[in-house]
Every structure is written in C-alpha cells, then in structure tokens.
Coordinates of C-alpha atoms in Angstrom, one line a residue:
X1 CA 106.5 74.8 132.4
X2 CA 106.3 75.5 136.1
X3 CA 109.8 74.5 136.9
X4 CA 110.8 76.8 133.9
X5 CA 109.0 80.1 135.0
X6 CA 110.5 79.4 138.6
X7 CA 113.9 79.2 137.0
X8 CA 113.4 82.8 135.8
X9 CA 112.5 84.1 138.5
X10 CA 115.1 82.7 140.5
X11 CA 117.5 83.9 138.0
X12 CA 116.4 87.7 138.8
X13 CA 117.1 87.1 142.1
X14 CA 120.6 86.2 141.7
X15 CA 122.0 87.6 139.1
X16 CA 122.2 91.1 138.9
X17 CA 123.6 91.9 135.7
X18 CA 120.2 90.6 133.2
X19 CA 118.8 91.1 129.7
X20 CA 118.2 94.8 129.5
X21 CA 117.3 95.1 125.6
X22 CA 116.1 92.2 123.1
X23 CA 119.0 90.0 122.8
X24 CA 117.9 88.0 119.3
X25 CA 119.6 85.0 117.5
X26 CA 121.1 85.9 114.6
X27 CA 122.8 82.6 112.8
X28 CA 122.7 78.9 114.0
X29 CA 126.0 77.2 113.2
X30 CA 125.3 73.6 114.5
X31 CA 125.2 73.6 117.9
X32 CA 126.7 77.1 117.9
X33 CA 124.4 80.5 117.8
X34 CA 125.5 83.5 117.3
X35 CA 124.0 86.6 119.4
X36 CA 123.3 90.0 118.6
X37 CA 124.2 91.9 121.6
X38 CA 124.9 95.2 120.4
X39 CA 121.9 96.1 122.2
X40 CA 122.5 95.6 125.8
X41 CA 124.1 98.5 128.3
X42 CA 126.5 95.7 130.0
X43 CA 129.5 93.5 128.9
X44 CA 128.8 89.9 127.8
X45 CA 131.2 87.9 129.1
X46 CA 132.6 83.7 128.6
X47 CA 130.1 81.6 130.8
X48 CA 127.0 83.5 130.5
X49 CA 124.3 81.5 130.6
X50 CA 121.4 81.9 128.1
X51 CA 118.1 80.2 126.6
X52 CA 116.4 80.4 123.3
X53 CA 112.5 81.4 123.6
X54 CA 111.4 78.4 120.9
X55 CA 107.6 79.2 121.5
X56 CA 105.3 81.7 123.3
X57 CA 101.5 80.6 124.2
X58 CA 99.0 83.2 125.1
X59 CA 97.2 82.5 128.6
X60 CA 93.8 83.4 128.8
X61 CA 91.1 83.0 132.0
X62 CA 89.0 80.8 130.1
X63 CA 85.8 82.2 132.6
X64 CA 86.8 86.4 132.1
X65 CA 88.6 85.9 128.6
X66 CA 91.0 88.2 130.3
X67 CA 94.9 88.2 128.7
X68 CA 97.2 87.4 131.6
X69 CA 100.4 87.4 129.7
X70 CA 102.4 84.6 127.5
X71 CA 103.7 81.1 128.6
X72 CA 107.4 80.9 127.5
X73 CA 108.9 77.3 125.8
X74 CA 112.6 77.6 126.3
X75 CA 115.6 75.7 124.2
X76 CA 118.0 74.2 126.8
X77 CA 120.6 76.1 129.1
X78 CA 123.5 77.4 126.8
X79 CA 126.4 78.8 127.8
X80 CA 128.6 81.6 126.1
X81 CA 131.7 80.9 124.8
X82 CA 133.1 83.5 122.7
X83 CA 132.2 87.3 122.2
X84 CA 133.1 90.0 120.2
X85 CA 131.7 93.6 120.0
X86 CA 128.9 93.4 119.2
X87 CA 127.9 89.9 119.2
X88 CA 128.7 86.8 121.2
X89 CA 128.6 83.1 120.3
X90 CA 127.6 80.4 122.5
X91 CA 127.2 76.9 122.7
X92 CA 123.9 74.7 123.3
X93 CA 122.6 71.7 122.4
X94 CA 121.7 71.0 118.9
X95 CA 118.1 71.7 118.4
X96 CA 116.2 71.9 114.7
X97 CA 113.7 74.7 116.5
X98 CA 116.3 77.1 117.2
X99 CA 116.1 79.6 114.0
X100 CA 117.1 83.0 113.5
X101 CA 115.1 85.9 114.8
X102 CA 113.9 84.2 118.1
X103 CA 115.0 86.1 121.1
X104 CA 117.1 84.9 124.0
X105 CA 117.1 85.2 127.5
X106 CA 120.3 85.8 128.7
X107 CA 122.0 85.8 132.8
X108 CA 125.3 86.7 133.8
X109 CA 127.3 84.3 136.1
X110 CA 130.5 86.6 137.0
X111 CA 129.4 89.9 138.2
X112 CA 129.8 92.3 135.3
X113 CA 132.4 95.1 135.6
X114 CA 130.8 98.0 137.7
X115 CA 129.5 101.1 135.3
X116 CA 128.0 103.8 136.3
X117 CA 124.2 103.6 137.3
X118 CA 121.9 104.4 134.3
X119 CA 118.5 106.0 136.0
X120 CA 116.4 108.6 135.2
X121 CA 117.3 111.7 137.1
X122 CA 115.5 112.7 140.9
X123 CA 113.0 115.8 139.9
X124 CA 111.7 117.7 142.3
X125 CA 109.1 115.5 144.8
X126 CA 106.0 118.0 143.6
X127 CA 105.9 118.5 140.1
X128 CA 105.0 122.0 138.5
X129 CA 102.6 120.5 136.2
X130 CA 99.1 120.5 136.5
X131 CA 97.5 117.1 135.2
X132 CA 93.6 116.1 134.8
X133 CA 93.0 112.4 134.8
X134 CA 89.7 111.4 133.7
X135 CA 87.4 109.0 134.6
X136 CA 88.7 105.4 133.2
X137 CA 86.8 103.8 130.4
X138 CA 86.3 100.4 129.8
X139 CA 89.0 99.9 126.9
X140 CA 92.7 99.3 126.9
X141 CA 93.9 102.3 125.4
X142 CA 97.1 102.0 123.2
X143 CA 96.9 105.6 121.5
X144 CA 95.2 109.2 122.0
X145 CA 94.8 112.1 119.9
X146 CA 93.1 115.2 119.9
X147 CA 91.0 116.7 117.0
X148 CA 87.8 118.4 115.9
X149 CA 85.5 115.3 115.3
X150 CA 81.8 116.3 116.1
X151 CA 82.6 120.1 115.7
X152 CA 84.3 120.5 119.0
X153 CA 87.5 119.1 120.5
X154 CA 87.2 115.5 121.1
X155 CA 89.4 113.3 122.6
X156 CA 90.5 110.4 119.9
X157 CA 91.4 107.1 121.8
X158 CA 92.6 103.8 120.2
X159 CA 91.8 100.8 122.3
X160 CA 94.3 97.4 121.8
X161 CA 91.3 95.5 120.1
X162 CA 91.1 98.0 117.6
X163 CA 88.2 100.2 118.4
X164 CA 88.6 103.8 117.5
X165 CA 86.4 106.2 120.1
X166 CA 85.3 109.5 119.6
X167 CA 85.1 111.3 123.2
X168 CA 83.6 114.6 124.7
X169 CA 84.7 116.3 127.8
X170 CA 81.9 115.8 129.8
X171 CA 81.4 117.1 133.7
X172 CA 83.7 116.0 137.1
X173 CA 86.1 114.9 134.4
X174 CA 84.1 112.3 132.5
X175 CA 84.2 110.9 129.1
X176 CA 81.1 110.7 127.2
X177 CA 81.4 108.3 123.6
X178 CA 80.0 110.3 120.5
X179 CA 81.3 107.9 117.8
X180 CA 83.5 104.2 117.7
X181 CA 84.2 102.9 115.1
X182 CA 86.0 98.8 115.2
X183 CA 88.4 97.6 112.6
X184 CA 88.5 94.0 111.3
X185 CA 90.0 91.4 113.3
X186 CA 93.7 90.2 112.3
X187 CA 94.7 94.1 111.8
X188 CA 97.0 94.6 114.8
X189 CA 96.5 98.4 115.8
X190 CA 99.7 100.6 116.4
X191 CA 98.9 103.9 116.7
X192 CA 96.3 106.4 116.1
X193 CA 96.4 110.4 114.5
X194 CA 94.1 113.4 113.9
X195 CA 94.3 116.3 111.9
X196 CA 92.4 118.0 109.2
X197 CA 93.9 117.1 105.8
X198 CA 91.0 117.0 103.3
X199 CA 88.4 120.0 102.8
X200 CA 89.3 121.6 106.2
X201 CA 88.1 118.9 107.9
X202 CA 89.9 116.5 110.6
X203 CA 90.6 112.9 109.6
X204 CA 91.7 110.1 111.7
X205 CA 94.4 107.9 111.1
X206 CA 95.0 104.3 112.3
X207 CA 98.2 102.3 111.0
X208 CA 97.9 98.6 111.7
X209 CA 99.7 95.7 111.0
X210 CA 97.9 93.2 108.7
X211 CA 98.7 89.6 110.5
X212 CA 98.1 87.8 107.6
X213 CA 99.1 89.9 104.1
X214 CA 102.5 90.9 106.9
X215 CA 101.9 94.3 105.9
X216 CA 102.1 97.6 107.8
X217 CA 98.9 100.1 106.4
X218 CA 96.9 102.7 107.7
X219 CA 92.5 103.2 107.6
X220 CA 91.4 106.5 107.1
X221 CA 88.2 107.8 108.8
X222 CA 86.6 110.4 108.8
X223 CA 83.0 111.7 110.3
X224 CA 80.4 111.3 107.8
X225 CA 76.8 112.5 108.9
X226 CA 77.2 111.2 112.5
X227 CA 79.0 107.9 111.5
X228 CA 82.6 107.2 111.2
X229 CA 83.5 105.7 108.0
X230 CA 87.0 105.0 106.2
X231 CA 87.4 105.9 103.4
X232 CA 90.6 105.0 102.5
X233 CA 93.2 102.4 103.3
X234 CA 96.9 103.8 102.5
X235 CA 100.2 101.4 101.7
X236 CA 102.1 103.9 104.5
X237 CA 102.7 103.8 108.7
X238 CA 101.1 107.2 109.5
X239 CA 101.5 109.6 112.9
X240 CA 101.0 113.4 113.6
X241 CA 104.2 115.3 114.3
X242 CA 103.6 118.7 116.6
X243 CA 101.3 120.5 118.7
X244 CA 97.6 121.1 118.3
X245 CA 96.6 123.5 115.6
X246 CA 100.4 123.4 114.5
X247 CA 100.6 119.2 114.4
X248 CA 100.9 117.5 110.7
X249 CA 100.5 114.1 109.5
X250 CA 103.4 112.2 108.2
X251 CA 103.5 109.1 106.0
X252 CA 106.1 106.5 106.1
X253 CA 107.2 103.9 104.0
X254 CA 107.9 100.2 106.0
X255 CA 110.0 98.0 105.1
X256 CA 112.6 100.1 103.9
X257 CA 116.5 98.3 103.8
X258 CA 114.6 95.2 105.8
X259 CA 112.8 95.7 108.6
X260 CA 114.0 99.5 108.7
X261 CA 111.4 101.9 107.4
X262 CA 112.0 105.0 105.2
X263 CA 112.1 108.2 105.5
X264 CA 108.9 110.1 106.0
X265 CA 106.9 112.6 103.7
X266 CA 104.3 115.0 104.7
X267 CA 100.4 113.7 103.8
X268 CA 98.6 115.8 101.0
X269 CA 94.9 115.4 99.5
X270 CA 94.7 116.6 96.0
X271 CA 93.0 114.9 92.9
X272 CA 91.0 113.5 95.7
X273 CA 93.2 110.8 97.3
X274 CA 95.4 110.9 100.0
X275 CA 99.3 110.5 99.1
X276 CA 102.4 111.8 100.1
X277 CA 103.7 115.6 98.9
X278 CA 107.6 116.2 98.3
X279 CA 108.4 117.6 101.7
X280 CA 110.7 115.0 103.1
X281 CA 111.6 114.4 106.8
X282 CA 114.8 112.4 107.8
X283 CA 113.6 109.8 110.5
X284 CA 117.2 108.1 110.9
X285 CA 115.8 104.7 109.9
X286 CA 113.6 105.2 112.6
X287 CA 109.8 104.8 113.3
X288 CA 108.0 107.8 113.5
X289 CA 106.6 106.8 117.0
X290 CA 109.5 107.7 119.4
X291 CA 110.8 110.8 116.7
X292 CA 109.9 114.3 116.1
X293 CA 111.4 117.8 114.9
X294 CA 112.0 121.0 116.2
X295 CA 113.6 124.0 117.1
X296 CA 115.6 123.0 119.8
X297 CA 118.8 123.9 119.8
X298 CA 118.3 127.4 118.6
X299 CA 115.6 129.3 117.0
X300 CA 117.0 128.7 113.4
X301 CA 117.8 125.0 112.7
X302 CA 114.9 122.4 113.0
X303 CA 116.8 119.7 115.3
X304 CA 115.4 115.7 115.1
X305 CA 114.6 114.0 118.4
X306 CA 114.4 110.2 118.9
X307 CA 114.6 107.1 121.2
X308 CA 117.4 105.1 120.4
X309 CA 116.8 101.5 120.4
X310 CA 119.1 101.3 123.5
X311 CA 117.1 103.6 125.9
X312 CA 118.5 107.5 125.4
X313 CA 116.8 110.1 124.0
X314 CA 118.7 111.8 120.8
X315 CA 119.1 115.3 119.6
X316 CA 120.7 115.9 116.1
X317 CA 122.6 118.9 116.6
X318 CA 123.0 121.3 113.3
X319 CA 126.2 120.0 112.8
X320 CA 125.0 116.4 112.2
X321 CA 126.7 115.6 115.9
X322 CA 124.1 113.8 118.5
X323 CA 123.5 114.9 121.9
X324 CA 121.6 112.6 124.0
X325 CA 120.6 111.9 127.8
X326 CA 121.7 110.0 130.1
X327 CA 118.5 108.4 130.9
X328 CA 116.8 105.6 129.5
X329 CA 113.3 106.0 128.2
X330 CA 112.9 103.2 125.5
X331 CA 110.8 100.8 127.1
X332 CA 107.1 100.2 125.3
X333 CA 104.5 97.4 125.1
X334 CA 103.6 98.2 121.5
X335 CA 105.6 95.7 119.1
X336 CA 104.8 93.3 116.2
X337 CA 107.0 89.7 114.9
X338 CA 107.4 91.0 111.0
X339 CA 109.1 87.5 109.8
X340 CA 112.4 87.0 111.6
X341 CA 112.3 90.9 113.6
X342 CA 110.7 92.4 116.2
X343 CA 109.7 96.1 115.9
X344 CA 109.5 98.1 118.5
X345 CA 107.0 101.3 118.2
X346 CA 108.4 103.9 121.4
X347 CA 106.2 106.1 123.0
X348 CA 105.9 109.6 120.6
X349 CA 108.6 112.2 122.3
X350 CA 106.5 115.2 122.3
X351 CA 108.3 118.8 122.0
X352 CA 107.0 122.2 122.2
X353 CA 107.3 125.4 123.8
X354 CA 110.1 128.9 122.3
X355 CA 112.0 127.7 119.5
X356 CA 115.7 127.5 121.0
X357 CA 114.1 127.2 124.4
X358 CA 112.2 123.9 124.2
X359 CA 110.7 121.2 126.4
X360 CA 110.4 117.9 125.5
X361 CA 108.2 115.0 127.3
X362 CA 109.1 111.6 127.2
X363 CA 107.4 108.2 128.4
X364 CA 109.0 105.9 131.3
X365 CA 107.5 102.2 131.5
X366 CA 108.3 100.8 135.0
X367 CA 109.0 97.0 134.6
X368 CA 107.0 94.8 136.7
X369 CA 109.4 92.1 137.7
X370 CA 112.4 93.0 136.5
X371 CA 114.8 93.4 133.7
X372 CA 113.5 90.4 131.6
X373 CA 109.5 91.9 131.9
X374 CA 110.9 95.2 130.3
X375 CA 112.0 92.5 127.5
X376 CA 108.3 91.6 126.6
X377 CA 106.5 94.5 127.6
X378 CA 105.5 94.2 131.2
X379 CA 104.8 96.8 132.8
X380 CA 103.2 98.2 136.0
X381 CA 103.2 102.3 136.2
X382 CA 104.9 104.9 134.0
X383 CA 106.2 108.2 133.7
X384 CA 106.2 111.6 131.8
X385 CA 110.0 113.4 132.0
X386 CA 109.9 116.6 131.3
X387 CA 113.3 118.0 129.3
X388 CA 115.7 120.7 128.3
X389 CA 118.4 121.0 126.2
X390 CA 121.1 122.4 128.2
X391 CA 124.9 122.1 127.5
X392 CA 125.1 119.4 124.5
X393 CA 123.0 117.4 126.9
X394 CA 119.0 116.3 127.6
X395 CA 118.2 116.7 130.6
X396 CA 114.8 116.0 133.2
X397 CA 113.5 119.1 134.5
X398 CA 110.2 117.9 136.2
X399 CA 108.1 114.0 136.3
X400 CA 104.8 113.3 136.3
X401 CA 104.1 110.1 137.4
X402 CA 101.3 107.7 136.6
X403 CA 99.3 105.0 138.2
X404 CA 99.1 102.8 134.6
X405 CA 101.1 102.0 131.6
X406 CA 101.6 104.3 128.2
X407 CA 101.8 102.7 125.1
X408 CA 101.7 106.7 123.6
X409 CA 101.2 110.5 123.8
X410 CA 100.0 113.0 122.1
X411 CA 100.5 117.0 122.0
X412 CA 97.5 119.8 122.4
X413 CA 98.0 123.3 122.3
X414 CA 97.6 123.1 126.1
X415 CA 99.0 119.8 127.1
X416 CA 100.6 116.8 126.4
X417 CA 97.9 114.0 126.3
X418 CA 98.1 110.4 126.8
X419 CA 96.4 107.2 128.3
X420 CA 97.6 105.0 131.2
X421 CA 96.7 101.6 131.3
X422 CA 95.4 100.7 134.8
X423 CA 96.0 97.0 136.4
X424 CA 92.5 95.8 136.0
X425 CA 92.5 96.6 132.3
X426 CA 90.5 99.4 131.8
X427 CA 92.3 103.4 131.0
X428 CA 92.4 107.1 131.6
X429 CA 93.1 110.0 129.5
X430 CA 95.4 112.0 131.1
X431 CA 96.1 115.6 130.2
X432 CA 99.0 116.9 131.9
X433 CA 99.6 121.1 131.8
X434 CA 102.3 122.8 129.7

C-alpha cells in the first residue's frame, strides 16, 4: 500500500496535466471501461494512464481516534485507448471488482495541449472587508447559521459528528454554548439552516443522509423551554436562501431523474406540520448548496446563481443565456456515495447587496497536495471571492483569505458568516463585513 501512495505522489510530480474533477467509471465491457470525462478542464488523450479506486479504508490513530484521511486499494495501471467527447475508453486488466460508479485516477503521459490558465483572479493585497474570527471551538464545523435561538442572535454551528450548537457572542470574541443538541449515529450531516417558520419562532434545520435506509432527510429542532428538541423529521434536503431577516427556507426533493434532485419549494407550517407551499424555485437539477436567487442583473428579474459541477460560478441571465466566471470555485469536502454516485454539496454562494448592483461571495478550497487531494476533499486553507456582475461576466472584486477549510457559509444582515476548519481539527466562526 506504501509503494501505491508513493506512486501517486510521484505521479503529481511529473505529470502536469492530472485529475481536476471526479473522473467515475461508467460501464465495464470485459477488460474495457468506459470513462466519464465530461467533467475535467483538459483533453484526454490515447495513452493516458489511469487506475480504478476498488476500495477506500479509513485510517484512524488508534491512541487520539483522530481521522487522518482514507487508504486507497487501486485496480491495476490501465491505459486509454480511445476517447470521444465526453467520455474515453480504456483498457486494463480484467478484474470482477471493477464496477460502475467507482472513481478513477487518471495521469497524462503527453503533455496536454496548452489552454489558457484557469485561476482565480489577483484582488487587491489588503482587502476592504472587515472580518471577526472568533475563538476556535473544539468541533469540526461543517455548517453555520444565524438565528434567534435563546431570544437573541446566536450563532447556529453544525459540527461533522452531528452535533448541533447553540452559541452566544461572548467577550474578546468568544463563543459561549447555550444549547447542543446530537443526532443519532449513521445520519451523515450535510448542512444546517435557521429561520423562523412556525408561530414566529426560529427553527433549525439539519438535512442528513441516512447511511443505512440511503435516504436524504432533514430533523427539525426547535428550542423548547431551554432544551432543543426535534420535532419533526421531513422526507426533503432543506437550506435557507438570502440574508438575515430577509432569508427563507427551501425544501427539496432528492432523488429526482437519479441521483439529480428536484426542484425546490418554499417551506410552510399550517395545519400544524411542516410541508412545502406552491412557490417553486428552479434549481437547474442542482443542490440547493452552491445555488441561490436574486436581483442581479437588474433590479427587475430575479437571476439564479450556481456552482457548476466543473468549477464556474453561473448567472442565468433573463433571457435564459448563462454568464459565468472564469474562475473555479467548486471544490468542497462535503459529499456522500448514494449507490453508484457521488454527490457533491458546494459551499452556499451567498448574494446580497442593491438589486441590479449585487455582490456575491463565493468559497475557494486550497488543495493540499495537489490536483488528486481536490478529488477527495483535501484541503488546507480557503477563500471568500467577493463578485460583481459586470459585462455578461462574474467577476472577483476583493478576497478574504482563511487560515482553515469551509465546508459552507451563511448570510446575516451584516455579514457573510462561515466556519474554517483549522489543521488540528478544531474551528472558527468567522464573520466577514459587507
């Protein structure tokens, strides 16, 4: 397994064109496979070498208990033989583990032809916008919200083992822990949301991924005499669209067409359930993580922003057209194996400011090797772009940069919030100034 995880890294070394997206078997023909490449920013060419990830084994200090990462089990070296389009088949040795749905790790062995370089914009070295990062918290935060909890503001964080916190503000930018509360293990947390829905009062929101059932949900709790409770469990993916007093809660159906989910409608309480009302939002077989709407392009037509699955940001224009950037901002840690697919939850794209003069904030996940890390969510710092729309195009404006990972953000009416992920485990909240 050594020799294997050498054989990677010497591959980063020496190849320079690498696996930028998840490059995923799609049909096994004997000892042919067929590859969906539609996903990558580079040509595929005859003689590419790849390998077929067969297994992955989580490594754990057995002293700490602390997750360092998976252990790969590889298929032997293959080599590409044929490619079309959007796909490319190659050749490997005839193996009954191979299946469809397991990713690939794929090298180049003729330098690719030259393109231009894809990176985010330079911003200006000092950034224009204020940020508070508070003191980190033993938890590795994968979502933050915002919301009137304990009758005050509270922070609403979402930590990877599926505790939900209840924060105050408290002095030299401390957090102080009013109410947790932990769902039950095998529900993989995804993302977490605030807002008041029932009788005036804020609820909170937590969509996880039942491991067992293979089932996308989301646990509704809500602050019942100094205890959070749930009291209910809804067959949707949930997440607040907008800013502060402004923000709604959305419901989505999974598993829409596939692996694709629907398209979302806005959360209601009446008869004295939760469900969704008719006002329906076009996500664009997207997730609602990595979406949102606005005013952007003028103050008159509502305009959808996503992250494409290869790495842009999107703007659908009032003609139906799609401006987008030229940066890539798609990288994320949060994903889930739903039967033969891998879904990807992006960062939220938060948006606010005039209506036809927007800003939009967007996360940046720095790999920490290399192309292949980005792959399986490995990452080492991040980033918050700040955005315009400015001649049919996005474009970064100002960046923040952070000293941790972001799994998500989160909009106040002040700031856009969010969590970084430090190297020894632990997080901050990080509010950063409109």
């Amino acid at each position: 397994m050594k020799n294997k995880f050498l054989f990677m890294l010497t591959a980063f070394l020496f190849f320079s064109a690498c696996l930028q997206a998840q490059v995923m078997v799609v049909r096994v023909d004997g000892n042919k496979v067929y590859l969906d490449t539609s996903v990558l920013n580079r040509n595929v060419q005859k003689g590419d070498l790849f390998k077929v990830i067969l297994s992955a084994e989580k490594l754990t200090n057995p002293k700490t208990g602390k997750d360092l990462g998976l252990v790969y089990n590889y298929s032997q070296e293959g080599k590409i033989v044929e490619v079309q389009p959007l796909y490319a088949i190659g050749e490997v040795a005839a193996d009954k583990r191979i299946s469809v749905g397991q990713e690939v790790v794929l090298t180049a062995t003729a330098p690719a032809p030259q393109a231009p370089a894809v990176t985010v914009q330079e911003a200006a070295k000092t950034s224009t916008h204020r940020k508070t990062v508070y003191e980190p918290v033993e938890q590795e935060i994968i979502g933050v919200t915002e919301a009137n909890i304990t009758g005050a503001d509270n922070f609403i964080t979402l930590s990877k083992k599926g505790q939900v916190t209840v924060w105050a503000q408290g002095e030299k930018n401390t957090l102080k822990e009013k109410l947790s509360f932990t769902l039950p293990a095998g529900k993989r947390v995804l993302t977490v949301s605030a807002a008041p829905v029932k009788d005036k009062k804020a609820q909170i929101f937590v969509s996880y991924f039942d491991e067992k059932r293979q089932t996308i949900s989301t646990a509704v709790l809500e602050n019942q005499n100094g205890t959070l409770k749930e009291i209910a469990t809804l067959s949707y993916f949930a997440k607040e669209l907008g800013c502060g007093q402004n923000k709604q809660i959305w419901l989505q159906k999974p598993f829409v067409s596939g692996a694709y989910p629907g398209n979302a409608r806005l959360i209601a309480y009446t008869d004295g359930k939760f469900a969704p009302a008719k006002e329906t939002l076009s996500t664009y077989r997207n997730w609602l993580t990595g979406l949102n709407r606005y005013a952007v392009e003028s103050a008159d037509v509502q305009n959808i922003i996503y992250t494409s699955s290869n790495g842009p940001l999107r703007l659908v224009t009032a003609s139906g057209k799609r401006a987008e950037s030229k940066d890539l901002f798609a990288a994320a840690p949060n994903r889930v194996k739903y039967k033969q697919e891998i879904l990807k939850f992006y960062p939220s794209v938060q948006v606010f400011g005039p209506e036809g003069r927007a800003t939009l904030a967007a996360v940046e996940n720095i790999s920490k090797l290399g192309i292949l890390s980005d792959t399986f969510g490995q990452y080492k710092s991040s980033k918050i772009h700040f955005l315009a729309f400015e001649k049919g195009r996005l474009s970064v404006t100002d960046t923040v940069e952070l000293d941790g990972v972001v799994y998500d953000t989160a909009c106040t009416d002040k700031a856009v919030l969010t969590a970084e992920v430090l190297p020894d485990g632990n997080s901050s909240v990080v509010e950063i100034f409109k």
